[in-house]
Each structure stands twice: as structure tokens, then as C-alpha cells.
Amino acid sequence: MNTIPSTPDLHTDADLGLSYRIRQPVPLKPTRCVVLLHGVGGNETNLIDFAAGIDPQTLVIFPRGPLQLAAQQFAWFRVAFTSAGPSIVAEEAESSREALIHFVQQVQARYGISARNTVIAGFSQGGILSASVALSAPERVAGFGILSGRILPELTPHIADKGRLENLRAFIGHGEFDTKLPVMWAQRSDQLLGELGVAHLTHLYPIDHGISLAMKTDFLEWLDGLLKVSVNGN
């Protein structure tokens, strides 16, 4: 049975560099880890219910974006949605990418979890940062999930070469009627991952910007399969 505290305590840890909440696995010694990232204007509690579907033996950690926009509203970088598309503060996105790579490294070291048993994923801007971490530091994770997000064009100089990406796996889930990040962003991500040789699944859903039950179910099925393969491969 999957059970989690309604709201785990918030931790602030200088070694990890970001505030976070954590779902401890049952039993306590974790064998795998999932890092879940919230979207812009949200916070680290947004995906706690989502994590209820993840295997209880998995440590799930929810970092908080470093930029505070308002009370209980955080971000990984500032973005303006213009008629020409989203316009971002690239320096903030880059700073968050580096902070998250450090965060994942520290979590793996602290709990003795290998990179091959680690997945990073997120919603919207959280999905964007998941792709940024995985595509630039593929040795740190087994896979990544973009849930109604995109891959930043600004990430291009940091993307690892195909040889380093060959073991990486990815999941893309996106709404066909997304009014925040139109579906073409998912199509671009799908095309780019194909060009990079990253094995991935792309699913589209008849929804606006969000996570539907069908998207959640497909992602959790992909995640479970990936982590089982990773653990059994040890």
C-alpha cells in the first residue's frame, strides 16, 4: 500500500543547497530515488500527491525552486509569456540547472543511491529543468520526465554528446490543447531527443496545461519499468 505523510517537513540543508521535502521509503534503506520538480509559481508540495503512485521503496524528494515570486510561490527561473513565445531569464535557468546537478549528487551520496537508480522529472518549468539536468549531466540519472514542459533552446551549448547520452531514457507527456506551452514544444522535444539518440516515449493528451490522470498513469508505468530494470541491472 502506498502511504505518505500529507505534508513532509521542509528541510533547509547547506550541503544540498536547496530547501526540500522528502518522502522516506519503506523500508528506510532506499534503493532508488525520484526527484520531482514543481512548476513556476508553485512550490515543493505540489507533487506530493502525485508521488503517492510511486513504489514505496523509492525515496522521493521535492526540492523548492530558489526564486521566490510571492508567498509560497517559487520558480526555477523567471519567464514572460509573450506573443512570440516564452522569454526567460537564461542566467537564472542556468544557475538552477547547476544547483540541481549539485543537489542530485549530494542526495545520491547521502543515501548511497546510484545514478542508474535515479530519475528526475517535473511539471512545466520543473520538466524543463529535469531535461536540462539530464541532457547536460546524463551520468547523474537514468532518465527524466517532461510533464507539460519543454527543452530550452538555451540548453544547446550544455547538451552532452551522443556517446554520453546513449543510456539515458526519457518520457514526454503534453496536452494537445496546451495554451501555456503549445503542443509544438512537445513535438520539438520529441524530435530533438530522436536526433540525440535518447530512447523516449512521447504521449499527447486532450487537455490544456496540466497533468491528467492518463498522463500520470503513463508516466508512473514508464517510471516503474525504468527503475525495475535499473535495480535488477545492479
XYZ file of C-alpha atoms in Angstrom:
234
model
C 0.000 0.000 0.000
C 1.353 3.438 -0.888
C 1.195 5.761 2.100
C 2.919 9.111 2.566
C 2.672 11.899 5.100
C 0.224 14.543 3.962
C 2.951 17.177 4.012
C 6.526 16.159 4.936
C 8.590 18.714 6.846
C 10.529 21.350 4.953
C 14.317 20.973 5.255
C 16.970 23.566 4.602
C 20.386 21.988 4.147
C 23.549 23.864 3.214
C 25.146 20.727 1.748
C 22.269 20.133 -0.656
C 21.916 23.834 -1.435
C 18.126 23.869 -1.925
C 15.237 23.623 0.513
C 13.281 20.398 0.097
C 10.728 17.960 1.447
C 11.311 14.237 1.387
C 9.254 11.059 1.359
C 11.229 8.415 3.186
C 10.984 4.946 1.674
C 9.595 1.847 3.340
C 11.794 0.141 4.467
C 14.066 3.040 5.363
C 17.091 1.989 3.290
C 16.293 3.336 -0.179
C 17.387 1.553 -3.318
C 16.225 4.207 -5.758
C 15.379 7.881 -5.904
C 12.977 10.119 -7.774
C 13.438 13.896 -7.778
C 10.204 15.769 -8.546
C 10.256 19.455 -9.536
C 7.349 21.886 -9.333
C 6.392 24.447 -11.952
C 6.722 28.237 -11.939
C 4.623 29.901 -9.251
C 4.195 26.625 -7.369
C 6.147 25.016 -4.589
C 7.627 21.729 -3.465
C 4.315 20.467 -2.053
C 2.567 20.465 -5.450
C 3.663 16.964 -6.484
C 3.390 15.204 -3.115
C 0.045 13.627 -4.023
C 1.451 12.698 -7.426
C 4.220 10.739 -5.654
C 1.687 8.509 -3.907
C 1.724 6.320 -7.009
C 5.479 5.718 -6.862
C 6.796 2.455 -5.386
C 7.035 2.916 -1.563
C 10.608 1.589 -1.576
C 11.613 4.675 -3.519
C 12.976 7.790 -1.865
C 11.119 10.746 -3.359
C 12.475 14.225 -2.846
C 10.813 17.536 -3.676
C 13.222 20.490 -3.934
C 11.954 24.056 -3.858
C 12.871 26.488 -6.633
C 15.405 29.100 -5.458
C 13.424 32.156 -6.617
C 10.506 33.362 -4.517
C 7.852 35.162 -6.558
C 5.280 35.626 -3.780
C 4.108 33.889 -0.608
C 4.505 30.122 -1.222
C 5.188 30.767 -4.906
C 8.598 29.781 -6.230
C 10.349 29.329 -9.551
C 13.490 27.939 -11.137
C 13.757 30.984 -13.386
C 11.592 33.938 -14.328
C 9.651 33.722 -17.572
C 7.333 36.012 -19.514
C 4.803 34.511 -21.908
C 4.794 36.816 -24.931
C 3.115 36.654 -28.341
C 6.460 35.379 -29.678
C 6.604 32.620 -27.093
C 8.155 32.294 -23.625
C 11.005 34.688 -22.823
C 13.216 33.526 -19.978
C 15.973 34.868 -17.738
C 18.588 32.477 -19.042
C 21.090 33.185 -16.264
C 18.571 32.034 -13.661
C 17.789 28.869 -15.606
C 21.488 28.114 -15.825
C 22.003 28.752 -12.110
C 19.117 26.399 -11.267
C 20.475 23.723 -13.607
C 23.829 23.816 -11.824
C 22.166 23.889 -8.387
C 20.047 20.838 -9.220
C 23.001 18.824 -10.527
C 24.745 19.514 -7.210
C 21.548 18.677 -5.302
C 21.150 15.310 -7.049
C 24.807 14.453 -6.454
C 24.509 15.236 -2.739
C 21.278 13.220 -2.340
C 22.859 10.206 -4.059
C 25.955 10.433 -1.852
C 23.962 10.833 1.350
C 21.622 7.889 0.727
C 24.004 5.656 -1.212
C 21.839 5.610 -4.329
C 23.474 5.204 -7.714
C 22.789 7.429 -10.684
C 21.352 4.451 -12.574
C 18.651 4.212 -9.902
C 17.772 7.902 -10.014
C 15.135 9.650 -12.120
C 14.343 13.363 -12.281
C 11.018 14.680 -13.532
C 8.719 17.623 -13.158
C 5.739 19.635 -14.247
C 6.055 22.558 -16.684
C 9.145 24.526 -15.575
C 10.064 21.540 -13.404
C 10.035 19.351 -16.505
C 12.205 21.901 -18.261
C 14.834 21.722 -15.507
C 14.607 17.921 -15.445
C 15.586 17.866 -19.110
C 18.295 20.456 -18.513
C 19.894 18.367 -15.760
C 19.644 15.040 -17.564
C 20.793 16.184 -21.001
C 23.777 18.116 -19.628
C 24.783 15.637 -16.893
C 23.486 12.244 -18.122
C 25.850 10.371 -15.792
C 23.773 11.598 -12.840
C 20.406 9.982 -13.725
C 18.868 7.004 -15.506
C 16.073 9.046 -17.010
C 13.943 12.164 -16.953
C 10.315 13.139 -17.384
C 8.912 16.289 -19.011
C 5.278 16.713 -17.980
C 3.808 19.644 -19.927
C 7.236 21.222 -20.282
C 9.835 21.699 -22.986
C 13.564 21.601 -23.662
C 15.104 25.052 -23.561
C 16.835 26.200 -26.756
C 19.286 27.933 -24.391
C 20.411 24.479 -23.180
C 22.034 23.613 -26.520
C 25.650 24.534 -25.577
C 25.412 22.321 -22.490
C 23.940 19.164 -24.062
C 26.256 16.175 -23.733
C 27.474 14.331 -26.810
C 25.604 11.299 -28.110
C 28.036 8.852 -26.560
C 27.264 10.144 -23.054
C 23.507 10.145 -23.748
C 23.177 6.583 -25.047
C 21.954 5.090 -21.729
C 19.536 7.917 -20.925
C 15.754 7.351 -21.084
C 13.007 9.974 -21.244
C 9.256 10.449 -21.023
C 7.352 13.340 -22.624
C 3.715 13.979 -21.701
C 1.884 17.024 -23.060
C -1.571 18.419 -23.652
C -2.756 18.732 -27.258
C -4.626 21.911 -26.276
C -1.960 23.423 -24.007
C -2.481 27.195 -24.023
C 0.626 27.941 -21.905
C 3.206 25.845 -23.767
C 1.622 24.820 -27.092
C 1.976 21.202 -28.187
C 4.674 22.109 -30.695
C 7.088 22.272 -27.759
C 6.488 18.577 -27.111
C 6.954 17.864 -30.798
C 10.250 19.782 -30.767
C 11.410 17.850 -27.705
C 10.453 14.570 -29.368
C 12.408 15.498 -32.498
C 15.476 16.659 -30.554
C 15.619 13.518 -28.412
C 15.356 11.450 -31.575
C 18.266 13.347 -33.134
C 20.301 12.861 -29.951
C 19.559 9.146 -29.860
C 17.837 9.336 -26.464
C 15.308 6.494 -26.132
C 11.994 8.055 -25.157
C 8.223 7.852 -25.119
C 6.012 10.742 -26.189
C 2.332 10.811 -25.256
C -0.189 13.552 -26.068
C -3.446 14.043 -24.162
C -6.652 16.005 -24.909
C -6.005 18.537 -22.138
C -4.785 22.096 -21.504
C -1.639 22.848 -19.466
C -1.608 20.311 -16.642
C -1.241 16.676 -15.623
C -4.217 14.464 -16.394
C -4.876 11.109 -14.781
C -3.926 9.407 -18.047
C -0.618 11.317 -18.196
C 0.143 10.437 -14.580
C -0.683 6.767 -15.188
C 1.526 6.567 -18.285
C 4.414 8.327 -16.556
C 4.249 6.105 -13.470
C 4.170 2.992 -15.647
C 7.247 4.223 -17.544
C 8.985 5.135 -14.277
C 8.273 1.789 -12.651
C 9.618 -0.081 -15.639
C 12.763 2.032 -15.830
C 13.619 1.725 -12.137
C 12.933 -2.010 -12.043
C 15.310 -2.508 -14.947
C 17.905 -0.288 -13.260
C 17.709 -2.053 -9.897
C 17.741 -5.520 -11.423
C 20.720 -4.487 -13.507
C 22.863 -3.808 -10.425
